[in-house]
Coordinates of C-alpha atoms in Angstrom, one line a residue:
M172 CA 0.1 0.0 -0.2
L173 CA 1.2 3.5 -0.8
P174 CA 2.1 5.7 2.2
L175 CA -0.9 8.4 2.8
L176 CA 0.1 12.0 3.4
T177 CA -1.7 14.2 6.2
S178 CA -3.5 17.3 5.0
A179 CA -0.7 19.5 6.5
H180 CA 2.0 17.7 4.4
I181 CA -0.1 18.0 1.3
R182 CA -0.6 21.6 1.9
E183 CA 3.0 22.2 2.4
A184 CA 4.0 20.0 -0.7
D185 CA 1.2 22.2 -2.9
A186 CA 2.6 25.3 -1.4
F187 CA 6.3 24.3 -2.3
T188 CA 5.3 23.3 -5.8
I189 CA 3.3 26.4 -6.6
A190 CA 6.2 28.6 -5.3
N191 CA 8.8 26.8 -7.1
E192 CA 7.4 25.6 -10.6
P193 CA 5.5 28.4 -10.8
I194 CA 2.0 26.8 -11.3
A195 CA -1.5 28.1 -10.4
S196 CA -3.2 26.0 -7.7
V197 CA -6.0 25.2 -10.0
D198 CA -3.4 24.1 -12.7
L199 CA -1.8 21.8 -9.9
M200 CA -5.2 20.1 -9.1
E201 CA -5.7 19.6 -12.7
R202 CA -2.2 17.9 -12.9
A203 CA -3.2 15.7 -9.9
A204 CA -6.6 14.5 -11.4
K205 CA -5.0 13.7 -14.7
A206 CA -2.2 11.5 -12.9
F207 CA -5.0 9.9 -10.9
V208 CA -7.0 9.1 -14.1
G209 CA -3.7 7.6 -15.7
W210 CA -3.2 5.6 -12.7
F211 CA -6.6 4.3 -12.4
I212 CA -6.7 3.3 -16.2
N213 CA -3.9 1.6 -15.8
H214 CA -4.9 -0.5 -12.6
F215 CA -8.5 -1.1 -13.8
P216 CA -8.4 -1.3 -17.4
G217 CA -12.0 -2.3 -17.9
K218 CA -13.6 0.2 -20.6
D219 CA -17.1 -1.2 -20.6
K220 CA -17.7 0.2 -16.8
A221 CA -18.1 3.8 -15.7
I222 CA -17.1 5.2 -12.3
T223 CA -18.5 8.1 -10.4
V224 CA -15.9 10.3 -8.6
Y225 CA -17.0 12.4 -5.6
A226 CA -14.8 15.1 -4.3
L227 CA -15.5 16.8 -1.0
L228 CA -13.7 20.1 -0.8
T229 CA -13.2 22.2 2.0
R230 CA -15.1 25.3 3.0
P231 CA -16.1 27.6 1.6
R232 CA -16.5 25.6 -1.6
P233 CA -19.6 23.0 -2.2
I234 CA -19.6 19.5 -2.7
L235 CA -18.7 18.6 -6.2
T236 CA -19.5 15.4 -8.0
A237 CA -18.4 14.3 -11.7
T238 CA -19.1 11.2 -13.5
C239 CA -16.6 9.8 -16.5
S240 CA -16.4 6.7 -18.4
V241 CA -13.0 4.7 -18.0
C242 CA -11.3 5.1 -21.2
S243 CA -7.8 5.1 -22.7
K244 CA -7.9 8.8 -23.6
P245 CA -6.5 11.3 -20.7
L246 CA -9.2 13.6 -19.2

């Protein structure tokens, strides 16, 4: 199993990346999403199923939901 980071470690890593790349936080989030999708497709290659992705974002942002099909194309 991969080691998990605490929310404090994630915030620290995000802040470091944003300060040193430079990259906007929204672009960093998109990069993370694309990396997850690539990993997911490689580990669960069934293209005949759909998955639902739920993201609970911290205040003051709302809860977001998105549905995507598992395919070989990057999102």
